[in-house]
GROMACS .gro file of C-alpha atoms in nm:
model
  414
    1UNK     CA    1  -0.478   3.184  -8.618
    2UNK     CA    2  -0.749   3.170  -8.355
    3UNK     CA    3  -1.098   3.008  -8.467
    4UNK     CA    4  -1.361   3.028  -8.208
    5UNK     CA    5  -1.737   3.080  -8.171
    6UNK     CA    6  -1.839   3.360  -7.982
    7UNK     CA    7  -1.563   3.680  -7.896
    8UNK     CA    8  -1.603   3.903  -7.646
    9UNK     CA    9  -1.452   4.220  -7.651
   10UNK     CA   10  -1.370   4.351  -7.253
   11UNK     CA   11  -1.322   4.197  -6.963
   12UNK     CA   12  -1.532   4.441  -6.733
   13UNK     CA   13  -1.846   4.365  -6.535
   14UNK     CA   14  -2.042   4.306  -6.866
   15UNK     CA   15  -1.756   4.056  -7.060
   16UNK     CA   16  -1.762   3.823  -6.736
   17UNK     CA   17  -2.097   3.807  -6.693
   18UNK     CA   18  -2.131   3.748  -7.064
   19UNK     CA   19  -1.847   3.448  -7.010
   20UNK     CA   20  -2.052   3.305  -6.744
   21UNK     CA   21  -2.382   3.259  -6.911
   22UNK     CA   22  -2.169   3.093  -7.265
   23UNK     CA   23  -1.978   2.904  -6.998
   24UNK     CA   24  -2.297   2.775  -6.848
   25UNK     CA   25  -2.480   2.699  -7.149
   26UNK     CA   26  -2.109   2.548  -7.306
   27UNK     CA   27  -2.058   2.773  -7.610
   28UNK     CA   28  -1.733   2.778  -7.696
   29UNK     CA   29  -1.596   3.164  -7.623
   30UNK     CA   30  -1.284   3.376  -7.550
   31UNK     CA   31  -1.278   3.713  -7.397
   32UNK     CA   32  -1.054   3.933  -7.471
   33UNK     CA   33  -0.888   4.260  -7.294
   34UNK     CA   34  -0.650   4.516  -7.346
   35UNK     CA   35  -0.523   4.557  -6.990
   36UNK     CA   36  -0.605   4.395  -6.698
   37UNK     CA   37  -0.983   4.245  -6.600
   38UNK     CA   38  -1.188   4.512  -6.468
   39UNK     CA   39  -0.917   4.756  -6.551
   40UNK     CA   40  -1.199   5.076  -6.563
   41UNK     CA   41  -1.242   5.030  -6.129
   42UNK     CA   42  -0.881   4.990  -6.041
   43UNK     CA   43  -0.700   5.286  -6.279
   44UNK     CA   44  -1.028   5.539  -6.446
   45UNK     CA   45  -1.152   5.578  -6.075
   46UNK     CA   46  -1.013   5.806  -5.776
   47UNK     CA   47  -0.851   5.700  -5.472
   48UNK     CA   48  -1.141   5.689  -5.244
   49UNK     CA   49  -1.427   5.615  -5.469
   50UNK     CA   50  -1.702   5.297  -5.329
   51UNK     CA   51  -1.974   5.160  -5.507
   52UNK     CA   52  -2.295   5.367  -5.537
   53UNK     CA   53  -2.484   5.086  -5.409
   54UNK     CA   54  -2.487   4.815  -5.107
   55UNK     CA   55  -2.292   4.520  -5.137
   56UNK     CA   56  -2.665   4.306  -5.096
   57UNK     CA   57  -2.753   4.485  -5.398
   58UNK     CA   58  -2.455   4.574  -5.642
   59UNK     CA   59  -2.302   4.209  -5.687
   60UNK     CA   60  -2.384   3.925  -5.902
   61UNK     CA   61  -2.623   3.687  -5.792
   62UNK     CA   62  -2.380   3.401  -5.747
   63UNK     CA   63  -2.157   3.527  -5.556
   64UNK     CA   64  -2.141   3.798  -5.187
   65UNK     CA   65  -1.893   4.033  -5.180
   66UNK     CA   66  -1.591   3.886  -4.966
   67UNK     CA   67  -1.646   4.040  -4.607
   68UNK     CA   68  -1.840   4.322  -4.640
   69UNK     CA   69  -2.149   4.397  -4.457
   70UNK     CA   70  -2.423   4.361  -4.656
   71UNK     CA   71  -2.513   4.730  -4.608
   72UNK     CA   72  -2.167   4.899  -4.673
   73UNK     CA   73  -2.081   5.037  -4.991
   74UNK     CA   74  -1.732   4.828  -5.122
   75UNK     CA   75  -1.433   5.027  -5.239
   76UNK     CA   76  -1.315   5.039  -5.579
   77UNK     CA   77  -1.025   4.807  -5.520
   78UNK     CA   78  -1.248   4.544  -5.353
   79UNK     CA   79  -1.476   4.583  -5.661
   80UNK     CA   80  -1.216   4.484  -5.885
   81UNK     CA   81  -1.054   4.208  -5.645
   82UNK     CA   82  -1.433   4.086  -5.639
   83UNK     CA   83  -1.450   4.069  -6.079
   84UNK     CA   84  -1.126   3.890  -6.096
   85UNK     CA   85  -1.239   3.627  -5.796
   86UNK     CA   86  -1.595   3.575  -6.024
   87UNK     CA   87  -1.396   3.500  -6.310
   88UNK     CA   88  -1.178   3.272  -6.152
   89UNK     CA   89  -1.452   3.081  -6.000
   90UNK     CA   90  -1.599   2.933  -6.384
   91UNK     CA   91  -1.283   2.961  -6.521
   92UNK     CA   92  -1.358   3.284  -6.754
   93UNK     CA   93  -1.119   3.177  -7.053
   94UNK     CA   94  -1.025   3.546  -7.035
   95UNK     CA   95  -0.674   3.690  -7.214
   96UNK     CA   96  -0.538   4.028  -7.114
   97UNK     CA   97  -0.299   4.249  -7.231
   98UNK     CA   98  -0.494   4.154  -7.601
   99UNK     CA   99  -0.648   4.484  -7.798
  100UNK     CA  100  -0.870   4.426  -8.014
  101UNK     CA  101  -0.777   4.685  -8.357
  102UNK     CA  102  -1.038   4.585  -8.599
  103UNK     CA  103  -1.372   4.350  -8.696
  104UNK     CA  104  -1.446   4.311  -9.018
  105UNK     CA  105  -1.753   4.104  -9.160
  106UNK     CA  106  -1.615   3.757  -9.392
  107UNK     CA  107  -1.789   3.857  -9.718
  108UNK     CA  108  -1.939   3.483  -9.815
  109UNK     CA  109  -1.797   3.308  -9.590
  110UNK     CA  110  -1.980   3.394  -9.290
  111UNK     CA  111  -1.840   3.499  -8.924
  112UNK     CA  112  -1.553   3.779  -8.898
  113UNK     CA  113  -1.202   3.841  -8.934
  114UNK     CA  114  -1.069   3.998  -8.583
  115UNK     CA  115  -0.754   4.155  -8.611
  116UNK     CA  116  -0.566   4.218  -8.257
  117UNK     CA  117  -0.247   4.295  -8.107
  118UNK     CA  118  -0.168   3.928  -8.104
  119UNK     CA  119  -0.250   3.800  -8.431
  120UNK     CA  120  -0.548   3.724  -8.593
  121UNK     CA  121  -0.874   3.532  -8.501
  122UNK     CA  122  -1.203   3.431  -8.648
  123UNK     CA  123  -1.497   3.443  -8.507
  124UNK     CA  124  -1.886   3.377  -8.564
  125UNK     CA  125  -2.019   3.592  -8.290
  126UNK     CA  126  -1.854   3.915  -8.145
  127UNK     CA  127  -2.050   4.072  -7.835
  128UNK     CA  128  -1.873   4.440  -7.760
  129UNK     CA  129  -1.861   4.441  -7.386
  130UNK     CA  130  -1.635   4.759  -7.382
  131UNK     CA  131  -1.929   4.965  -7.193
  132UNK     CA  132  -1.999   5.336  -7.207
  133UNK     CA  133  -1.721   5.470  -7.017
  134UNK     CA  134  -1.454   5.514  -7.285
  135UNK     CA  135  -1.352   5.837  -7.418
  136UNK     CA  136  -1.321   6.099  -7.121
  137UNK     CA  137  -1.536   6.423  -7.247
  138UNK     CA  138  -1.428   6.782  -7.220
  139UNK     CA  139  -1.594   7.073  -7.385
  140UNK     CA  140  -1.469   7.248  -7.679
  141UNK     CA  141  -1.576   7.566  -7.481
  142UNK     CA  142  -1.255   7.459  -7.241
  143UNK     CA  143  -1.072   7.816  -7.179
  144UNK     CA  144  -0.712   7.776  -7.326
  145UNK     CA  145  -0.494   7.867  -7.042
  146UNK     CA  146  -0.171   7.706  -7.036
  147UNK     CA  147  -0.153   7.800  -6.672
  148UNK     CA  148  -0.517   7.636  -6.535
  149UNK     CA  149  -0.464   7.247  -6.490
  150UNK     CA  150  -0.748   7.136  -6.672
  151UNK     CA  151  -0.828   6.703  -6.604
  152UNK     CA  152  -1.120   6.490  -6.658
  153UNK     CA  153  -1.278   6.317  -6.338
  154UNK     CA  154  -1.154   6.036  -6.494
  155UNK     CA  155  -0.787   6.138  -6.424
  156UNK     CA  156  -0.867   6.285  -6.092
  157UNK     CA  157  -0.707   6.059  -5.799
  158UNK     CA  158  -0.724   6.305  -5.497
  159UNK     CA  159  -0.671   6.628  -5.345
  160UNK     CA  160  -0.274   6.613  -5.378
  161UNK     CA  161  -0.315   6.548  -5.704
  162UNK     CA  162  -0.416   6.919  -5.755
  163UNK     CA  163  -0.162   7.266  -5.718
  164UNK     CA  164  -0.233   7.514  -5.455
  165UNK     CA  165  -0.550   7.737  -5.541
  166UNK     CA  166  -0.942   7.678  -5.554
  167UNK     CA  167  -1.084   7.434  -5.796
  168UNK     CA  168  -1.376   7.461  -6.046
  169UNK     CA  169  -1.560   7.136  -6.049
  170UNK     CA  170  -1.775   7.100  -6.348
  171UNK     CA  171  -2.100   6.864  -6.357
  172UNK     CA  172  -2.298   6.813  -6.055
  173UNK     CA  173  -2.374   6.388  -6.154
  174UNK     CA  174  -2.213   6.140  -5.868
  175UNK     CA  175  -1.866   6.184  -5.984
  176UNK     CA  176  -1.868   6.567  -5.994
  177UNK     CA  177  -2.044   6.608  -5.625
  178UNK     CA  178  -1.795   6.358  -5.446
  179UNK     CA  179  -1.551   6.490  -5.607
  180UNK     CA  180  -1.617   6.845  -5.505
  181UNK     CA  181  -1.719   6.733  -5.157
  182UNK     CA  182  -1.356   6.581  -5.089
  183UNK     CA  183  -1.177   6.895  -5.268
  184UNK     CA  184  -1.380   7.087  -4.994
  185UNK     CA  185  -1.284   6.910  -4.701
  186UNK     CA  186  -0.928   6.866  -4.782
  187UNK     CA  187  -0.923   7.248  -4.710
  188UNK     CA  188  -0.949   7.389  -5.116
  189UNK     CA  189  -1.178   7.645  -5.191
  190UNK     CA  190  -1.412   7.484  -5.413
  191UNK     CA  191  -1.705   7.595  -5.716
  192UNK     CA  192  -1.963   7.340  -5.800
  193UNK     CA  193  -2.120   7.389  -6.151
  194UNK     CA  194  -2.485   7.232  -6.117
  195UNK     CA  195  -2.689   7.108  -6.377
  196UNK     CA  196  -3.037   6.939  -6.434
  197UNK     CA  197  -2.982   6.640  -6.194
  198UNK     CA  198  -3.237   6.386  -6.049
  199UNK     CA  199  -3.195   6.328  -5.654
  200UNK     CA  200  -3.301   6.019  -5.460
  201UNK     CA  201  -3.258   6.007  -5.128
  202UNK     CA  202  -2.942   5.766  -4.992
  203UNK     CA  203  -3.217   5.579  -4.804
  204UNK     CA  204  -3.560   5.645  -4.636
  205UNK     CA  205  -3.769   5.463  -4.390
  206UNK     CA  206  -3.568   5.235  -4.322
  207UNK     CA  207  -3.471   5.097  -4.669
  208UNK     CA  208  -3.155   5.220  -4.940
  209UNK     CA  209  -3.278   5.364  -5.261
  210UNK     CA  210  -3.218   5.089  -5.440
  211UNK     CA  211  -3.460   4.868  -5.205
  212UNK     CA  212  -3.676   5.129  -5.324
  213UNK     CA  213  -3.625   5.162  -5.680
  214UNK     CA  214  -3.669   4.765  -5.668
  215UNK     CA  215  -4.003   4.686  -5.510
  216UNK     CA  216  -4.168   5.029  -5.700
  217UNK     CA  217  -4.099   4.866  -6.057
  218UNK     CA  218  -3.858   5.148  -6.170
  219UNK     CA  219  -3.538   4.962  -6.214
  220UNK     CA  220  -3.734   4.748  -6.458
  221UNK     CA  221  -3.825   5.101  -6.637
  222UNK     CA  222  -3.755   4.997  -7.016
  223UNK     CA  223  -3.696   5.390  -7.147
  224UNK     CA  224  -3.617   5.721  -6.967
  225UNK     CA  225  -3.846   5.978  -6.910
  226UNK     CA  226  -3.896   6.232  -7.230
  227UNK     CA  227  -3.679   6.500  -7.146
  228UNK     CA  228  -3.464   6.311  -6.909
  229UNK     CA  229  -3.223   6.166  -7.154
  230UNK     CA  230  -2.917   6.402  -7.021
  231UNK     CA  231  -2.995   6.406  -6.715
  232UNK     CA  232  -2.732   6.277  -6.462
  233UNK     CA  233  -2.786   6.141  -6.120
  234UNK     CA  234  -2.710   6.257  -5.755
  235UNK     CA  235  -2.618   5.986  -5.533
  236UNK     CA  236  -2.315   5.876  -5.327
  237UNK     CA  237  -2.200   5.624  -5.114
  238UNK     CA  238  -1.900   5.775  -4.969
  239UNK     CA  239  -1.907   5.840  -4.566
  240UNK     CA  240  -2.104   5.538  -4.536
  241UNK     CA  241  -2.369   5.644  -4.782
  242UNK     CA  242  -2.565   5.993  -4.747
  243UNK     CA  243  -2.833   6.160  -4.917
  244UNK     CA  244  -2.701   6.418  -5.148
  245UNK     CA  245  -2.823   6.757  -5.070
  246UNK     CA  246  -2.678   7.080  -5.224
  247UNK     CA  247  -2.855   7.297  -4.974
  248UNK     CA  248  -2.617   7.113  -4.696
  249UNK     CA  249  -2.287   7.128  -4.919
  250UNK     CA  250  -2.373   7.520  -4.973
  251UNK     CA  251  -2.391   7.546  -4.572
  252UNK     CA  252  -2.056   7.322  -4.566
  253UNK     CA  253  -1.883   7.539  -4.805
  254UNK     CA  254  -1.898   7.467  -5.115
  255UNK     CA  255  -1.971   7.742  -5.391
  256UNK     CA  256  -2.273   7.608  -5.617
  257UNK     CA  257  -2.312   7.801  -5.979
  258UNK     CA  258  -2.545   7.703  -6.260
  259UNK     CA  259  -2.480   7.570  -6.555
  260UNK     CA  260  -2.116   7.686  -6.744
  261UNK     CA  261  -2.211   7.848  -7.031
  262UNK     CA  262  -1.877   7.988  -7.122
  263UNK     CA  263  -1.550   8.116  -7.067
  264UNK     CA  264  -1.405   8.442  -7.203
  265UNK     CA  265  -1.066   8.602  -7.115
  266UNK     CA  266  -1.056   8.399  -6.806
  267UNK     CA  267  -1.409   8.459  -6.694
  268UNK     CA  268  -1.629   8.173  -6.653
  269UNK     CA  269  -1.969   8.226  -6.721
  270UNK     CA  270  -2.275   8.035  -6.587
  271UNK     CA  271  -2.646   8.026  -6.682
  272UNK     CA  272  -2.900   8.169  -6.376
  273UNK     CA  273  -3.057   7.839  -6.372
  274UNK     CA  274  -2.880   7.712  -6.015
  275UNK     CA  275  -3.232   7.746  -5.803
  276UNK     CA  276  -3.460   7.631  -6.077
  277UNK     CA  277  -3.202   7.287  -6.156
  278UNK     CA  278  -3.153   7.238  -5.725
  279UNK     CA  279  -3.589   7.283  -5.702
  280UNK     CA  280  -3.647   7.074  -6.010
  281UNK     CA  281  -3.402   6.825  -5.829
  282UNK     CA  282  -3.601   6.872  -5.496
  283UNK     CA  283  -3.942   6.760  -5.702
  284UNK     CA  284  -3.780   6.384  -5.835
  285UNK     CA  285  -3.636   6.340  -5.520
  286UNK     CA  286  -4.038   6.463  -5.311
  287UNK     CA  287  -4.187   6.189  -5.600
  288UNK     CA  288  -4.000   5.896  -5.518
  289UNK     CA  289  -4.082   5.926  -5.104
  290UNK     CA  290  -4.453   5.987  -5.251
  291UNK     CA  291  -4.428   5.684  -5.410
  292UNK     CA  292  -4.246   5.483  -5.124
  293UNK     CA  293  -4.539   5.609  -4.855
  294UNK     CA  294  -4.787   5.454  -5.087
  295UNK     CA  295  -4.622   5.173  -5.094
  296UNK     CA  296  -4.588   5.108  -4.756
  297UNK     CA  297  -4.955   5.212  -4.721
  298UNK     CA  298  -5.072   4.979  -4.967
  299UNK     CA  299  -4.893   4.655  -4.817
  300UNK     CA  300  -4.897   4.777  -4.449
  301UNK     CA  301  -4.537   4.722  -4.407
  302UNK     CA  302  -4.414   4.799  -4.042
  303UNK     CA  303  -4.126   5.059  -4.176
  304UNK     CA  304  -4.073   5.354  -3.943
  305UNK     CA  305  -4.185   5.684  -4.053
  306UNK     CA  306  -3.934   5.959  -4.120
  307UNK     CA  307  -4.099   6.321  -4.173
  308UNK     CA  308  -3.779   6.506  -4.125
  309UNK     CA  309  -3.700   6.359  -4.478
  310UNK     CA  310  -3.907   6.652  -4.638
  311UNK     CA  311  -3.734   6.885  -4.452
  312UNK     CA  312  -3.498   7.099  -4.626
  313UNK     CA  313  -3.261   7.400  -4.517
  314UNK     CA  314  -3.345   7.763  -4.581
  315UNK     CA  315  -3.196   7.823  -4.940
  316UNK     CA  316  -2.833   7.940  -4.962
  317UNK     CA  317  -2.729   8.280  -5.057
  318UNK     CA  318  -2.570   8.092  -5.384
  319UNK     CA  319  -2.947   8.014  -5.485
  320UNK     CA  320  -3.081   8.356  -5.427
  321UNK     CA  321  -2.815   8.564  -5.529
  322UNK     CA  322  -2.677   8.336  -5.803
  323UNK     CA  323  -2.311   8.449  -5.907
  324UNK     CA  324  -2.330   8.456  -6.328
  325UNK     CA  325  -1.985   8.534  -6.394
  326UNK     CA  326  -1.637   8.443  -6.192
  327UNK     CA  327  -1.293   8.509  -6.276
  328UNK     CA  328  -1.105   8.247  -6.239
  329UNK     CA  329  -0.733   8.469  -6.131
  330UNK     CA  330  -0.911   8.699  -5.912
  331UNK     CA  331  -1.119   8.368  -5.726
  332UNK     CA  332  -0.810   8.209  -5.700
  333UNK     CA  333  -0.877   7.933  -5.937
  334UNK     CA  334  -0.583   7.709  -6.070
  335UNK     CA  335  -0.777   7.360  -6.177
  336UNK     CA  336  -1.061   7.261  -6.328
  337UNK     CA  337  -1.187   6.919  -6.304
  338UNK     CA  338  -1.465   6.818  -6.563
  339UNK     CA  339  -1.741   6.575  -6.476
  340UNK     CA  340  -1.858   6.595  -6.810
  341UNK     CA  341  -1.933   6.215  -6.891
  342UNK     CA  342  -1.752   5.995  -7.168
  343UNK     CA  343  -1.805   5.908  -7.516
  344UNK     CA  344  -1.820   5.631  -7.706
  345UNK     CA  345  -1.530   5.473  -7.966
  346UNK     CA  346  -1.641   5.197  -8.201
  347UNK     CA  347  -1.403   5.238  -8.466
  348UNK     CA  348  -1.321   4.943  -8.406
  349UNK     CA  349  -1.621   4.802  -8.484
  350UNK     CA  350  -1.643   4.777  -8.885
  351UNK     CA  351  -1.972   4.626  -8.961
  352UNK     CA  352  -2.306   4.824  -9.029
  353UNK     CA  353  -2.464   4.831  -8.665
  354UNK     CA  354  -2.451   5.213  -8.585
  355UNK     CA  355  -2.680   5.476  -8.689
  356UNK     CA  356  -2.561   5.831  -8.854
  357UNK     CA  357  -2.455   5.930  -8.533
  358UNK     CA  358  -2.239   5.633  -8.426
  359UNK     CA  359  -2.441   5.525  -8.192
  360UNK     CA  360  -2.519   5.124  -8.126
  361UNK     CA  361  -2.854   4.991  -8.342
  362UNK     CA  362  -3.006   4.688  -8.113
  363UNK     CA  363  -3.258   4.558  -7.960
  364UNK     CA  364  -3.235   4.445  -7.594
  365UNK     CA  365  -2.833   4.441  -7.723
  366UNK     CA  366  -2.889   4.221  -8.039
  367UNK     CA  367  -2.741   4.455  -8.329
  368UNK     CA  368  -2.874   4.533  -8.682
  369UNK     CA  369  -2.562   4.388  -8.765
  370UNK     CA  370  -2.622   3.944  -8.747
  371UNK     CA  371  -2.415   3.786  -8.495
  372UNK     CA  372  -2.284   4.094  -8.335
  373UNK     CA  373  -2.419   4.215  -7.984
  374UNK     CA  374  -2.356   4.467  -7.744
  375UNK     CA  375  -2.343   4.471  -7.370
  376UNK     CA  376  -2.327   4.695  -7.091
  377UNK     CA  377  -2.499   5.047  -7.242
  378UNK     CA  378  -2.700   5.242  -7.008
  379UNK     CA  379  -3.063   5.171  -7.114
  380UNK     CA  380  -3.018   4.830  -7.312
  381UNK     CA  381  -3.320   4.685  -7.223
  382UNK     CA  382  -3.385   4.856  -6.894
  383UNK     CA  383  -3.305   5.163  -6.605
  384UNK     CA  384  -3.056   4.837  -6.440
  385UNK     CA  385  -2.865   4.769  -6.730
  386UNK     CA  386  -2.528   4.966  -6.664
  387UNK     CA  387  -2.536   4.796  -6.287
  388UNK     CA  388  -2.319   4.478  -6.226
  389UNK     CA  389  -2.673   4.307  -6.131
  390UNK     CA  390  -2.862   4.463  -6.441
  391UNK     CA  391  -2.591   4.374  -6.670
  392UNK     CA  392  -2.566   3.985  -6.554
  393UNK     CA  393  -2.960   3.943  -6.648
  394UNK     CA  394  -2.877   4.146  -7.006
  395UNK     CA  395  -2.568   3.914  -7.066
  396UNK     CA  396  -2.811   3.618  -6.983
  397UNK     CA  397  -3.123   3.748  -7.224
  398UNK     CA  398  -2.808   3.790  -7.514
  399UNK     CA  399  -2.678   3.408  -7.430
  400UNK     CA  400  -2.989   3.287  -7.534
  401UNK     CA  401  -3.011   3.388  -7.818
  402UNK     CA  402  -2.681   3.320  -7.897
  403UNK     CA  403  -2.796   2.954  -7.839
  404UNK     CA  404  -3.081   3.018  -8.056
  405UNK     CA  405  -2.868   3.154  -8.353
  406UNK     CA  406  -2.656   2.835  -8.280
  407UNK     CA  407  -2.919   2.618  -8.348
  408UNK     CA  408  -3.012   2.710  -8.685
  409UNK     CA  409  -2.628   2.778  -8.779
  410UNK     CA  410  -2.557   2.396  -8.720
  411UNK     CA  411  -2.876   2.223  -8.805
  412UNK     CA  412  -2.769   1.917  -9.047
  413UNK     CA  413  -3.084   1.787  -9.254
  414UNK     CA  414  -3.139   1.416  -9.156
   0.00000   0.00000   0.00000
């Protein structure tokens, strides 16, 4: 049997960062993983999938990516190669090919019992570093047709991947446009399903979005927007990084619907909300140059103007004359790929840190539940926190207090 201070649970982004900060501040830890480190970029990813983000931006701060241009957006392999390097660099004391099955609180005795595939091992702290990304998400409303190949965007890997026949690409977020976009130029007739989305441009003036996002405050944004909880966003860095724009992938060929409401008999049915989620989409993406102008205006930064930025194409046919209903024989459809996000699984997890819908309880990542701790959920303390630079600075706020706890644990009276 194991004894040990602090477990964490994954070895993605968020468990190495969480190993470096303990390693740096010399709490005794162990992290462990079920496959391989940073397992989620190498095998829940598609073929020709980069980073959404520079490599000057999406890194941790000790370390460049391994020569890439600061500006280019790394591929998923080189992502992974780049976690396993980190590691290596402090040492991570990182096991793989070690599932964690169960951690139960030591009634009286303080810590927990961990139960894994490889025997047993006691811990005082566990920090869940499994992130948000864990149980692919399809619809109940899913038509039941043996003959449609029906996959998650998690278990898409590219075009050949697919049989011969259009594809229905459901969920309009980063995953479902790129998606759709290489479907489309591979030569398959493709349907886009477009929801509420939020927009930012790829870059403007000059500067990437997240140069942007930076010096206007919002990645420090500690909550979302009322009303914007569900609301995915639009941005790619494939082809060298471009601006999403659904006007342009209309005029490309792709076929943009609404929202799916439903299938019945082998129709699909969409809500006639396509123009009003594209326009709302339009407005974030107007606000945020607003608020970049002002910017510039207010420091008097020499960054070159770009008024063909608010330009937009004439609105596609798909927007004015939305198509509500398609069948998916007659259209020619044979897949459907669903960009329908992930949920959670914590079961795991048996202490009292979740509320009545199984969601984490924390603050800033420190659970309801003493001595256990949670890393790597989208909002944990801020808009950053599911980024590999957003997580690093949440791993370091939670190593701290581990410290802290620490302290009082082991004071002796003199």
């Amino acid at each position: 049997m194991t004894n040990i201070d602090t477990l964490i649970v994954g070895a993605g982004q968020a468990g190495i960062a969480m190993s470096e900060h303990l390693t740096r501040l010399e709490v005794p830890h162990l992290v462990l993983e079920k496959n391989r480190i940073a397992e989620a970029w190498r095998s829940v990813r598609w073929d020709s999938l980069v980073a959404n983000g520079p490599a000057w931006h999406d890194r941790f701060p000790g370390m460049t990516f391994p020569g890439a241009d600061a500006d280019s957006f790394v591929p998923k392999d080189k992502v992974a190669d780049y976690f396993v390097s980190y590691a290596e660099k402090f040492n991570a004391p990182i096991r793989t090919g070690v599932e964690v099955l169960s951690v139960v609180r030591n009634e009286g005795a303080g810590g927990f019992t961990v139960t894994t595939s490889d025997g047993i091992i006691q811990a005082q702290r566990v920090v869940s570093s499994t992130g948000p990304f864990q149980i692919p998400v399809i619809p109940a409303a899913a038509p039941q047709d043996p003959e449609l190949l029906q996959i998650h965007s998690a278990h898409y890997r590219n075009p050949e991947q697919l049989p011969e026949g259009g594809v229905l690409v459901i969920g309009a977020g980063s995953s479902g446009v790129q998606i759709a976009d290489e479907l489309q130029r591979s030569g398959k007739k493709v349907y886009l399903s477009v929801g509420p989305h939020d927009r930012p441009p790829r870059s403007y003036r000059d500067r990437d979005f997240v140069w942007w996002l930076g010096v206007l405050g919002l990645w420090d944004a500690a909550a979302n927007e009322p009303g914007k909880e569900h609301v995915t966003i639009a941005v790619s860095g494939a082809h060298g990084g471009q601006t999403i724009d659904f006007r342009q992938l209309a005029q490309q060929g792709l076929n943009l619907v609404g929202r799916t409401e439903s299938f019945d008999n082998g129709v699909a049915c969409f809500r006639n909300d396509l123009a009003d989620n594209i326009k709302a989409g339009d407005a974030n993406y107007l606000s945020l140059l607003d608020r970049a102008d002002a910017y510039v205006s207010r420091h008097g930064l020499d960054l070159p103007e770009e008024p063909q930025a608010r330009e937009f194409l004439a609105d596609p046919e798909c927007m004015t004359r939305p198509t509500l209903e398609l069948d998916l024989k007659q259209a020619g459809i044979t897949a459907i790929i669903w960009a329908t996000g992930y949920a959670t699984d914590y079961s795991w997890l048996q202490v009292d840190a979740f509320d009545d819908k199984g969601q984490p309880k924390h603050h800033r990542g420190v659970s309801s539940e003493p001595g256990v701790y949670f890393l790597g959920l989208p909002w944990l303390s801020r808009r950053g926190s599911t980024f590999i630079w957003g997580v690093w600075h949440d791993a370091k706020y939670i190593a701290d207090q581990i410290v802290i706890q620490r302290q009082y644990q082991y004071y002796r009276h003199s």
